[in-house]
Amino acid sequence: MVMKTILLCAFGARYSHSSLALLYLRQAAPGLPIRTAEYNINENPSEVIESIISFAPDAVGFSCYIWNIGIVLKVASAVKKLLPECAILLGGPEVSFDAPVLMRSHDFIDIIIHGPGEAPFRCFAQSFCRGESITSTPSACIRTDGGFVETADIKPLSLADIPFVYDDLSPYANKLIYYETSRGCPFHCAYCLSAETSLDFLPVGRVVRELEFFMRNRVRQVKLVDRTFNYPDSRAREIFSALIDLSAKYPQSRTNFHFEISASLLTNETLAVLAFAPPGLIQFEVGIQSTHGETLRAVGRSHSTPALMDRAARLCAMANLHVHVDLIAGLPLETSDTFAASFNDAYRLSADRLQLGFLKLLKGSPLRAKTDRFGIVYTDDAPYEVLKTASMSYAELRRLHRIESLLDTLYNDRAARRTLCLLTVQCPPYDVFNRFAAYLEGQGFFTRPQALASLYEHLYAFAPGLPDIDVATLRESLAFDWFSRQSTDCPASFSLPQTNEQKAFTHHFFADANVVSRYLPNTGQTVRQLQRRCRIAFFSRLFGSPAAVLFDYGQKPDLPGFWQIISSEVDL
């Protein structure tokens, strides 16, 4: 008997993303003619449609999320028109909560599986590939000649029952690897789909073996999708300790592991273990979301905020770790003033990244059922982002979007880290960003694309209006930030013209092989090559005394050695 074939498709948000869901589904139905194809939402839909058609599948399944549902529906509709006998299957969180509504409005959809997909997909695939009826597929809404059939839910497969899915890493060169050690979450945040899910864990021994596989094969980054990896704390500590031991076993590995954790669960014992992690091994994402008590209670976050912030601060202070902290704008009962306090609290943690997101009213989330109570208005289409609330107007949220843009460029992308340090000495961080955003609005900055140089020049024009800003120091800090990003000359407004003595210093520095080798060892490059690779800039105020700073563009900007003071007396 010739079996029918299934093609499983996923659309990532960008090329570097891969789909863990497709691998799980394929492993759940071994021995069946199931293939996978991965695309991203930035691809030309016509090219994707042509690619799918070239497989000549009997069924096509799509993994659906808020970031890809638009292109999924467009592509699936076209596939059905081109292959009328091809069954269209959807699954994933974006289609799990209103399947009948979606199928009534999109007649090309034949079946939607809701909830964890492995067990119901196994049943579907076993029946479909053998040419049998799929109407008994559990956890599904199925189109039939008589209408829709909604079937009873099936117990999800345990994580431990799903084999390791990454035996072959060849398709994932230059891509993120997603990995899961647990499902569910111990918390009940009202905006999250994990609020109502039960917990399921892989055995620690298996986790360690599989993480070792990634290190042994020098995978660039493994992003763990566990909603709260450090629950329970003892389990997480055991895995962190094993990773640290493995880093000594594989010293040539540069694999980075990204974990989402709750700082409220961190203990002294775990922090002590993390202190021994080598730089680059571990990266954390810590959800602060808000520090406003009423808001936290409204969304079901019951932790002690002072304790959480203390532990987050201790984590951020560990130079061997890379830490992101998250805030959410538009939460219930949050006003501009309380959000400003949350922003300042999070900013002062000095995390490597401060990520400002906006509330999404996800299908199936408890908060979506409470929008009237909190006056939340959100977009009709995915990603269902908040437009306004009873406590925060549309205009206030638009301002926060502009602050987010500035935060990403100036802080997260490190375009003006040193200048921001100067500006926030006497002025609260939120006030700096808010006032700068208002200034840029007045200049029409956000109405058209702008070069980075334009943002620097606007910052130089704006910043003297803040408290106690010395313009000469401001000029130097902006020049330092500029040279930390690129080797080209600064914009004229804050350039640092060199004296004849400084030019002579630069000439003599590169002409003296002994001096060069002290600061730039083992480069194997000629003087001319080093002059092209490096820049020397001179600062009279920024470091407290005159200093010549060597920027080495052959190094990564975030790593030690990218810049160094080569003399505290520029006239030597």
Coordinates of C-alpha atoms in Angstrom, one line a residue:
M1 CA 0.0 0.0 0.0
V2 CA 1.3 3.5 -0.9
M3 CA 1.0 5.7 2.1
K4 CA -0.1 9.3 2.0
T5 CA 2.6 11.9 2.8
I6 CA 2.5 14.8 5.3
L7 CA 4.5 18.0 5.1
L8 CA 4.9 19.9 8.4
C9 CA 5.7 23.6 7.9
A10 CA 6.9 26.3 10.3
F11 CA 7.5 30.0 9.9
G12 CA 10.1 31.6 12.2
A13 CA 10.3 35.3 13.0
R14 CA 13.7 35.4 11.3
Y15 CA 16.1 33.1 9.5
S16 CA 18.1 32.3 12.6
H17 CA 15.1 30.8 14.3
S18 CA 14.3 27.1 14.1
S19 CA 11.2 25.1 15.0
L20 CA 11.2 22.7 17.9
A21 CA 7.5 21.9 17.4
L22 CA 8.1 20.3 14.0
L23 CA 10.8 18.0 15.4
Y24 CA 8.5 16.9 18.3
L25 CA 5.7 16.1 15.9
R26 CA 7.9 14.1 13.6
Q27 CA 9.3 12.1 16.5
A28 CA 5.8 11.5 17.8
A29 CA 4.9 9.5 14.7
P30 CA 8.0 7.5 13.7
G31 CA 8.1 5.4 10.6
L32 CA 5.5 7.4 8.7
P33 CA 6.2 9.5 5.6
I34 CA 6.4 12.8 7.3
R35 CA 8.7 15.6 6.1
T36 CA 9.4 19.1 7.5
A37 CA 10.1 22.5 5.8
E38 CA 11.1 25.6 7.7
Y39 CA 10.6 29.2 6.4
N40 CA 10.5 32.6 7.9
I41 CA 7.9 35.4 7.9
N42 CA 10.1 37.7 5.8
E43 CA 10.2 35.3 2.8
N44 CA 8.2 36.0 -0.3
P45 CA 4.9 34.0 0.1
S46 CA 4.9 33.1 -3.5
E47 CA 8.3 31.4 -3.1
V48 CA 7.1 29.6 -0.1
I49 CA 3.9 28.4 -1.8
E50 CA 6.0 27.1 -4.8
S51 CA 8.3 25.3 -2.4
I52 CA 5.4 23.6 -0.6
I53 CA 3.8 22.5 -3.8
S54 CA 7.1 21.0 -5.0
F55 CA 6.8 18.4 -2.2
A56 CA 3.4 17.2 -3.7
P57 CA 2.1 16.5 -0.2
D58 CA -1.2 14.8 0.6
A59 CA -1.5 16.9 3.8
V60 CA 0.3 20.1 5.0
G61 CA 0.4 21.0 8.6
F62 CA 1.3 24.5 9.9
S63 CA 2.5 25.5 13.3
C64 CA 0.7 28.7 14.3
Y65 CA 1.8 31.6 16.6
I66 CA 0.9 35.2 16.9
W67 CA 3.9 36.2 14.7
N68 CA 3.2 34.0 11.8
I69 CA -0.6 33.4 11.6
G70 CA -1.0 36.0 8.8
I71 CA 1.4 34.3 6.4
V72 CA 0.2 30.9 7.5
L73 CA -3.4 31.6 6.4
K74 CA -2.3 33.3 3.2
V75 CA 0.0 30.4 2.2
A76 CA -2.4 27.6 3.3
S77 CA -5.3 29.2 1.3
A78 CA -3.1 29.2 -1.9
V79 CA -1.9 25.6 -1.3
K80 CA -5.5 24.4 -1.0
K81 CA -6.5 26.1 -4.3
L82 CA -3.5 24.6 -6.1
L83 CA -3.9 21.1 -4.4
P84 CA -7.6 20.8 -3.7
E85 CA -7.3 17.2 -2.4
C86 CA -4.5 18.2 0.0
A87 CA -5.6 18.2 3.7
I88 CA -4.8 21.5 5.6
L89 CA -3.9 20.9 9.3
L90 CA -3.3 23.7 11.7
G91 CA -2.0 23.5 15.3
G92 CA -0.3 25.7 17.9
P93 CA -1.3 28.3 20.5
E94 CA -2.8 30.8 18.0
V95 CA -5.4 28.3 16.8
S96 CA -6.1 26.3 19.9
F97 CA -8.8 28.4 21.5
D98 CA -11.3 29.3 18.8
A99 CA -11.0 26.5 16.2
P100 CA -14.7 26.5 15.1
V101 CA -14.7 30.2 14.5
L102 CA -11.5 30.1 12.5
M103 CA -12.7 27.2 10.4
R104 CA -16.0 28.9 9.6
S105 CA -14.2 31.9 8.3
H106 CA -11.5 30.0 6.4
D107 CA -13.0 27.1 4.5
F108 CA -9.7 25.7 3.3
I109 CA -8.8 24.4 6.9
D110 CA -9.7 20.7 7.2
I111 CA -8.6 20.1 10.8
I112 CA -7.2 22.1 13.8
I113 CA -5.4 20.3 16.6
H114 CA -5.4 22.2 19.9
G115 CA -3.2 22.0 23.0
P116 CA 0.0 19.9 23.1
G117 CA 0.2 18.4 19.7
E118 CA 2.3 15.3 19.9
A119 CA -0.4 12.8 21.0
P120 CA -3.2 14.0 18.8
F121 CA -0.9 14.4 15.8
R122 CA 0.3 10.8 16.2
C123 CA -3.3 9.6 16.0
F124 CA -4.0 11.8 13.0
A125 CA -0.8 10.7 11.1
Q126 CA -1.4 7.0 11.8
S127 CA -4.9 7.2 10.3
F128 CA -4.2 9.7 7.5
C129 CA -1.1 8.1 6.1
R130 CA -2.9 4.7 5.9
G131 CA -5.8 6.3 4.1
E132 CA -8.2 5.9 7.0
S133 CA -10.7 8.4 8.4
I134 CA -9.3 11.2 10.5
T135 CA -12.6 12.0 12.3
S136 CA -11.4 10.1 15.4
T137 CA -8.4 12.4 15.9
P138 CA -8.5 13.5 19.5
S139 CA -8.1 17.1 20.7
A140 CA -9.2 18.4 17.4
C141 CA -11.9 20.3 15.4
I142 CA -12.5 18.4 12.1
R143 CA -14.4 19.6 9.1
T144 CA -16.8 16.9 7.8
D145 CA -19.6 16.9 5.2
G146 CA -22.1 17.5 8.0
G147 CA -20.2 20.4 9.7
F148 CA -17.6 20.4 12.4
V149 CA -16.7 17.6 14.8
E150 CA -15.0 18.5 18.0
T151 CA -13.3 15.5 19.6
A152 CA -12.4 14.8 23.2
D153 CA -9.0 15.7 24.5
I154 CA -6.3 13.2 24.8
K155 CA -3.7 13.1 27.6
P156 CA -0.5 14.8 26.5
L157 CA 2.6 12.8 26.0
S158 CA 5.1 13.2 28.8
L159 CA 8.3 15.0 27.8
A160 CA 10.2 11.9 28.9
D161 CA 8.4 9.9 26.3
I162 CA 9.6 12.1 23.4
P163 CA 13.0 11.1 22.1
F164 CA 15.9 13.6 21.8
V165 CA 15.2 15.4 18.5
Y166 CA 18.7 16.8 17.6
D167 CA 20.6 13.7 16.5
D168 CA 21.4 15.5 13.2
L169 CA 22.6 19.1 13.7
S170 CA 23.4 19.8 10.0
P171 CA 20.2 21.7 9.2
Y172 CA 20.9 24.1 12.1
A173 CA 24.2 25.7 11.1
N174 CA 24.0 29.4 12.1
K175 CA 20.6 28.9 13.7
L176 CA 19.4 29.0 17.3
I177 CA 18.7 25.6 18.8
Y178 CA 15.6 25.5 20.9
Y179 CA 15.5 23.0 23.7
E180 CA 13.0 22.1 26.5
T181 CA 13.5 20.5 29.9
S182 CA 10.1 21.3 31.4
R183 CA 6.6 22.3 30.4
G184 CA 4.1 24.4 32.4
C185 CA 4.8 27.0 35.0
P186 CA 4.4 27.2 38.8
F187 CA 3.1 30.8 38.5
H188 CA -0.3 32.0 37.2
C189 CA 0.4 35.3 35.4
A190 CA -2.9 36.3 33.8
Y191 CA -1.3 37.4 30.5
C192 CA 0.5 34.1 29.9
L193 CA -0.7 30.9 28.3
S194 CA 1.2 28.8 30.8
A195 CA -1.0 30.1 33.6
E196 CA -3.3 27.1 33.6
T197 CA -0.9 24.4 32.5
S198 CA 0.5 21.5 34.6
L199 CA 4.2 20.9 35.2
D200 CA 6.2 18.1 33.4
F201 CA 9.9 17.6 33.7
L202 CA 12.6 15.7 31.9
P203 CA 14.9 13.7 34.2
V204 CA 18.0 15.8 35.1
G205 CA 20.4 13.0 34.0
R206 CA 18.9 13.1 30.5
V207 CA 19.0 16.9 30.4
V208 CA 22.7 16.9 31.3
R209 CA 23.5 14.3 28.6
E210 CA 21.7 16.3 26.0
L211 CA 23.2 19.6 26.9
E212 CA 26.6 17.9 26.8
F213 CA 25.8 16.9 23.2
F214 CA 25.3 20.5 22.3
M215 CA 28.6 21.5 23.9
R216 CA 30.5 18.6 22.3
N217 CA 29.2 19.7 18.9
R218 CA 30.0 23.4 19.6
V219 CA 26.4 24.6 18.9
R220 CA 26.5 28.5 19.0
Q221 CA 23.5 29.1 21.2
V222 CA 20.9 26.9 22.9
K223 CA 17.7 28.7 24.0
L224 CA 15.8 26.8 26.6
V225 CA 12.0 27.4 26.2
D226 CA 11.1 26.4 29.8
R227 CA 8.8 29.1 31.1
T228 CA 10.5 29.2 34.5
F229 CA 13.7 27.2 34.3
N230 CA 14.7 27.6 37.9
Y231 CA 11.6 25.9 39.3
P232 CA 12.4 24.1 41.4
D233 CA 15.6 25.8 42.4
S234 CA 17.4 22.6 43.4
R235 CA 16.9 21.1 40.0
A236 CA 18.1 24.2 38.2
R237 CA 21.2 24.4 40.5
E238 CA 22.1 20.8 39.7
I239 CA 21.9 21.6 35.9
F240 CA 23.9 24.8 36.2
S241 CA 26.6 23.0 38.2
A242 CA 26.8 20.3 35.5
L243 CA 27.1 22.9 32.8
I244 CA 30.0 24.5 34.6
D245 CA 31.7 21.1 34.9
L246 CA 31.1 20.4 31.2
S247 CA 32.6 23.7 30.2
A248 CA 35.9 22.5 31.8
K249 CA 35.5 19.2 30.0
Y250 CA 35.1 21.0 26.6
P251 CA 37.3 24.1 26.9
Q252 CA 37.1 24.7 23.1
S253 CA 33.3 24.9 23.2
R254 CA 31.7 28.3 23.0
T255 CA 28.1 27.2 23.4
N256 CA 25.9 29.7 25.1
F257 CA 22.8 28.6 27.1
H258 CA 19.9 31.0 27.4
F259 CA 17.4 30.5 30.3
E260 CA 14.2 32.3 31.3
I261 CA 14.1 32.4 35.1
S262 CA 12.3 34.0 38.0
A263 CA 14.6 36.0 40.2
S264 CA 12.2 35.5 43.1
L265 CA 13.2 31.8 43.2
L266 CA 17.0 32.4 43.2
T267 CA 18.7 31.2 46.4
N268 CA 22.1 32.0 47.9
E269 CA 23.2 28.5 47.1
T270 CA 22.3 28.9 43.4
L271 CA 24.0 32.3 43.2
A272 CA 27.1 30.8 44.7
V273 CA 27.2 28.1 42.0
L274 CA 26.6 30.6 39.2
A275 CA 29.6 32.7 40.4
F276 CA 31.8 29.9 39.0
A277 CA 30.3 29.9 35.5
P278 CA 32.9 30.9 32.8
P279 CA 32.0 34.1 30.9
G280 CA 29.8 33.4 27.9
L281 CA 28.4 30.1 29.1
I282 CA 25.1 31.2 30.7
Q283 CA 22.6 33.9 29.7
F284 CA 19.5 34.8 31.7
E285 CA 16.2 36.5 30.9
V286 CA 14.5 37.8 34.0
G287 CA 10.9 38.9 33.9
I288 CA 10.5 42.0 36.1
Q289 CA 7.4 43.2 34.1
S290 CA 6.4 45.8 36.8
T291 CA 7.3 46.8 40.3
H292 CA 3.8 48.4 40.9
G293 CA 2.1 46.3 43.6
E294 CA -1.5 46.8 42.4
T295 CA -0.5 45.9 38.9
L296 CA 1.3 42.8 40.0
R297 CA -1.7 41.6 42.1
A298 CA -4.1 42.3 39.2
V299 CA -2.1 39.9 36.9
G300 CA -1.5 37.3 39.5
R301 CA 2.2 37.8 40.3
S302 CA 2.4 37.3 44.0
H303 CA 6.2 37.5 44.7
S304 CA 7.9 39.9 47.0
T305 CA 9.1 42.7 44.8
P306 CA 11.9 43.9 47.1
A307 CA 13.3 40.4 47.4
L308 CA 13.0 39.8 43.6
M309 CA 14.8 43.1 42.9
D310 CA 17.5 42.3 45.4
R311 CA 18.2 38.9 43.8
A312 CA 18.0 40.4 40.3
A313 CA 20.6 43.0 41.3
R314 CA 22.9 40.3 42.6
L315 CA 22.5 38.4 39.4
C316 CA 23.2 41.5 37.2
A317 CA 26.3 42.3 39.2
M318 CA 27.9 39.0 38.2
A319 CA 30.2 40.0 35.4
N320 CA 30.5 36.4 34.2
L321 CA 26.8 36.2 33.3
H322 CA 24.8 38.0 30.5
V323 CA 21.5 39.1 31.9
H324 CA 18.4 40.5 30.2
V325 CA 15.5 42.0 32.2
D326 CA 12.0 42.5 30.9
L327 CA 9.3 45.1 31.4
I328 CA 5.7 45.0 30.0
A329 CA 4.0 48.2 29.2
G330 CA 0.2 48.4 29.3
L331 CA -0.5 46.1 32.2
P332 CA -3.7 46.7 34.2
L333 CA -3.7 49.6 36.7
E334 CA -0.3 50.8 35.5
T335 CA -0.1 54.5 34.9
S336 CA 2.6 56.5 33.3
D337 CA 3.9 57.5 36.7
T338 CA 3.9 53.9 38.1
F339 CA 5.5 52.7 34.9
A340 CA 8.2 55.3 35.2
A341 CA 9.0 53.9 38.6
S342 CA 9.1 50.4 37.2
F343 CA 11.4 51.6 34.4
N344 CA 13.8 53.3 36.9
D345 CA 13.9 50.3 39.1
A346 CA 14.7 47.9 36.2
Y347 CA 17.2 50.3 34.6
R348 CA 19.2 50.7 37.8
L349 CA 19.8 46.9 37.8
S350 CA 22.4 47.7 35.0
A351 CA 21.5 44.6 33.1
D352 CA 23.1 43.8 29.8
R353 CA 19.8 44.4 28.1
L354 CA 16.5 46.0 29.3
Q355 CA 13.7 44.8 27.1
L356 CA 10.6 46.8 27.0
G357 CA 7.6 44.9 25.6
F358 CA 3.9 45.7 25.3
L359 CA 1.0 43.7 26.7
K360 CA -0.4 41.1 24.2
L361 CA -3.9 39.8 24.9
L362 CA -3.2 36.3 23.8
K363 CA -6.1 33.9 23.0
G364 CA -6.6 31.6 25.9
S365 CA -4.9 33.9 28.5
P366 CA -6.9 34.6 31.6
L367 CA -6.4 38.4 31.2
R368 CA -8.2 38.4 27.8
A369 CA -11.4 37.6 29.6
K370 CA -10.9 40.6 31.9
T371 CA -10.4 43.4 29.4
D372 CA -13.6 45.2 30.2
R373 CA -12.7 45.2 33.9
F374 CA -9.5 47.0 33.2
G375 CA -10.6 49.0 30.2
I376 CA -8.1 47.3 27.9
V377 CA -8.5 47.9 24.2
Y378 CA -6.3 45.9 21.9
T379 CA -5.8 45.2 18.2
D380 CA -8.2 42.8 16.5
D381 CA -5.4 41.0 14.7
A382 CA -2.4 39.2 16.0
P383 CA -0.4 40.0 18.0
Y384 CA -3.4 41.5 19.9
E385 CA -1.3 44.3 21.3
V386 CA -2.7 46.8 23.8
L387 CA -3.8 50.1 22.4
K388 CA -4.9 51.8 25.6
T389 CA -6.2 50.9 29.1
A390 CA -8.3 52.6 31.7
S391 CA -5.1 53.9 33.4
M392 CA -2.9 54.6 30.3
S393 CA -4.0 56.4 27.2
Y394 CA -3.1 55.6 23.6
A395 CA -0.9 58.7 23.4
E396 CA 1.0 57.6 26.5
L397 CA 1.6 54.1 25.1
R398 CA 2.7 55.6 21.8
R399 CA 5.3 57.6 23.8
L400 CA 6.5 54.3 25.4
H401 CA 6.9 52.8 21.9
R402 CA 9.3 55.6 21.1
I403 CA 11.1 55.2 24.4
E404 CA 11.4 51.5 23.5
S405 CA 13.0 52.4 20.2
L406 CA 15.5 54.7 21.9
L407 CA 16.2 52.2 24.6
D408 CA 17.0 49.5 22.1
T409 CA 19.4 51.7 20.2
L410 CA 21.1 53.7 22.9
Y411 CA 21.2 51.1 25.7
N412 CA 20.6 47.6 24.4
D413 CA 22.7 48.1 21.2
R414 CA 25.2 50.1 23.3
A415 CA 25.2 53.1 21.0
A416 CA 25.4 55.5 23.9
R417 CA 26.0 53.5 27.1
R418 CA 28.7 55.9 28.4
T419 CA 26.6 59.0 27.5
L420 CA 23.6 57.5 29.3
C421 CA 25.7 57.1 32.4
L422 CA 26.5 60.8 32.3
L423 CA 22.9 61.9 31.7
T424 CA 21.4 59.7 34.4
V425 CA 23.6 60.9 37.3
Q426 CA 21.3 63.7 38.3
C427 CA 18.2 62.8 36.2
P428 CA 16.1 59.6 36.6
P429 CA 16.6 57.3 33.7
Y430 CA 12.9 57.4 32.6
D431 CA 12.9 61.1 32.6
V432 CA 15.9 61.2 30.3
F433 CA 14.3 58.8 27.8
N434 CA 10.9 60.4 28.1
R435 CA 12.2 64.0 27.6
F436 CA 14.4 62.9 24.7
A437 CA 11.5 61.1 23.0
A438 CA 9.4 64.3 23.4
Y439 CA 12.2 66.4 22.0
L440 CA 12.6 64.1 19.0
E441 CA 8.8 64.1 18.4
G442 CA 9.1 67.9 18.2
Q443 CA 11.8 67.5 15.6
G444 CA 9.7 65.1 13.5
F445 CA 12.4 62.4 14.1
F446 CA 10.0 59.4 14.2
T447 CA 8.2 60.3 11.0
R448 CA 10.9 58.9 8.7
P449 CA 13.9 56.6 8.8
Q450 CA 16.9 58.2 10.4
A451 CA 20.7 57.4 10.3
L452 CA 22.4 56.7 13.6
A453 CA 24.5 59.8 13.1
S454 CA 21.3 61.9 13.2
L455 CA 20.3 60.4 16.5
Y456 CA 23.7 61.2 18.0
E457 CA 23.5 64.8 16.8
H458 CA 20.0 65.2 18.3
L459 CA 21.2 63.7 21.6
Y460 CA 24.1 66.2 21.6
A461 CA 21.6 69.1 21.0
F462 CA 19.1 67.8 23.6
A463 CA 21.3 66.7 26.5
P464 CA 22.6 70.2 27.7
G465 CA 19.0 70.9 28.8
L466 CA 19.3 68.2 31.5
P467 CA 20.5 69.0 35.0
D468 CA 24.3 69.5 35.6
I469 CA 25.5 68.5 32.1
D470 CA 28.9 69.7 31.2
V471 CA 29.0 70.2 27.4
A472 CA 32.7 69.4 27.0
T473 CA 32.3 66.1 28.9
L474 CA 29.1 65.4 26.9
R475 CA 31.0 65.8 23.6
E476 CA 33.7 63.4 24.8
S477 CA 31.2 60.8 26.0
L478 CA 29.4 60.9 22.7
A479 CA 32.6 60.6 20.8
F480 CA 33.6 57.6 22.9
D481 CA 30.3 56.0 22.2
W482 CA 30.6 56.7 18.5
F483 CA 34.1 55.2 18.3
S484 CA 32.8 52.2 20.3
R485 CA 30.5 51.5 17.3
Q486 CA 32.5 52.4 14.3
S487 CA 35.9 53.6 13.1
T488 CA 34.7 56.4 11.0
D489 CA 35.0 60.1 12.1
C490 CA 32.4 61.6 14.4
P491 CA 29.8 64.0 13.2
A492 CA 31.3 67.5 13.2
S493 CA 29.0 68.7 16.0
F494 CA 30.8 66.6 18.6
S495 CA 34.1 65.7 16.9
L496 CA 37.4 65.8 18.8
P497 CA 39.9 67.7 16.6
Q498 CA 43.5 66.5 17.3
T499 CA 46.4 68.7 18.1
N500 CA 49.7 68.4 16.3
E501 CA 51.1 66.8 19.5
Q502 CA 48.3 64.2 19.5
K503 CA 48.9 63.4 15.8
A504 CA 52.6 62.9 16.6
F505 CA 51.7 60.6 19.5
T506 CA 49.6 58.4 17.2
H507 CA 52.5 58.3 14.6
H508 CA 55.1 57.3 17.2
F509 CA 52.8 54.7 18.8
F510 CA 52.4 52.7 15.5
A511 CA 56.0 53.2 14.6
D512 CA 57.3 51.6 17.8
A513 CA 57.0 47.8 17.4
N514 CA 57.7 47.2 21.1
V515 CA 54.9 49.5 22.2
V516 CA 52.5 48.1 19.6
S517 CA 53.2 44.6 20.7
R518 CA 52.4 45.5 24.3
Y519 CA 48.9 46.6 23.5
L520 CA 48.3 44.6 20.3
P521 CA 50.1 41.3 20.8
N522 CA 50.4 38.6 18.2
T523 CA 48.4 40.3 15.4
G524 CA 50.9 39.4 12.7
Q525 CA 49.9 42.6 10.9
T526 CA 51.9 45.4 9.4
V527 CA 51.9 48.9 10.7
R528 CA 49.7 50.1 7.9
Q529 CA 47.3 47.3 8.5
L530 CA 47.1 48.1 12.2
Q531 CA 46.5 51.8 11.4
R532 CA 43.5 50.7 9.4
R533 CA 42.3 48.3 12.0
C534 CA 42.6 50.7 15.0
R535 CA 42.0 54.3 16.0
I536 CA 43.5 56.4 18.8
A537 CA 41.2 59.0 20.3
F538 CA 42.2 61.6 22.9
F539 CA 40.0 62.6 25.9
S540 CA 40.8 65.4 28.4
R541 CA 37.8 65.1 30.8
L542 CA 36.1 61.7 30.3
F543 CA 38.6 59.7 32.4
G544 CA 39.4 62.3 35.0
S545 CA 42.7 63.2 33.4
P546 CA 44.0 63.3 29.9
A547 CA 44.0 59.9 28.2
A548 CA 44.7 58.4 24.9
V549 CA 42.4 55.5 24.1
L550 CA 43.1 52.7 21.6
F551 CA 40.1 51.2 19.9
D552 CA 40.8 47.9 18.2
Y553 CA 38.1 47.1 15.6
G554 CA 39.6 43.6 15.2
Q555 CA 38.0 42.8 18.5
K556 CA 34.3 42.4 19.4
P557 CA 33.1 45.7 20.9
D558 CA 31.6 44.0 24.0
L559 CA 34.8 42.1 24.9
P560 CA 37.7 43.2 27.0
G561 CA 40.5 44.5 24.9
F562 CA 38.3 46.3 22.4
W563 CA 39.4 49.6 23.9
Q564 CA 42.2 50.4 26.4
I565 CA 43.9 53.5 27.7
I566 CA 47.4 53.5 26.3
S567 CA 48.6 56.7 28.1
S568 CA 47.3 59.0 30.7
E569 CA 49.5 61.8 29.3
V570 CA 48.8 62.6 25.7
D571 CA 52.0 64.7 25.3
L572 CA 54.4 61.9 26.0

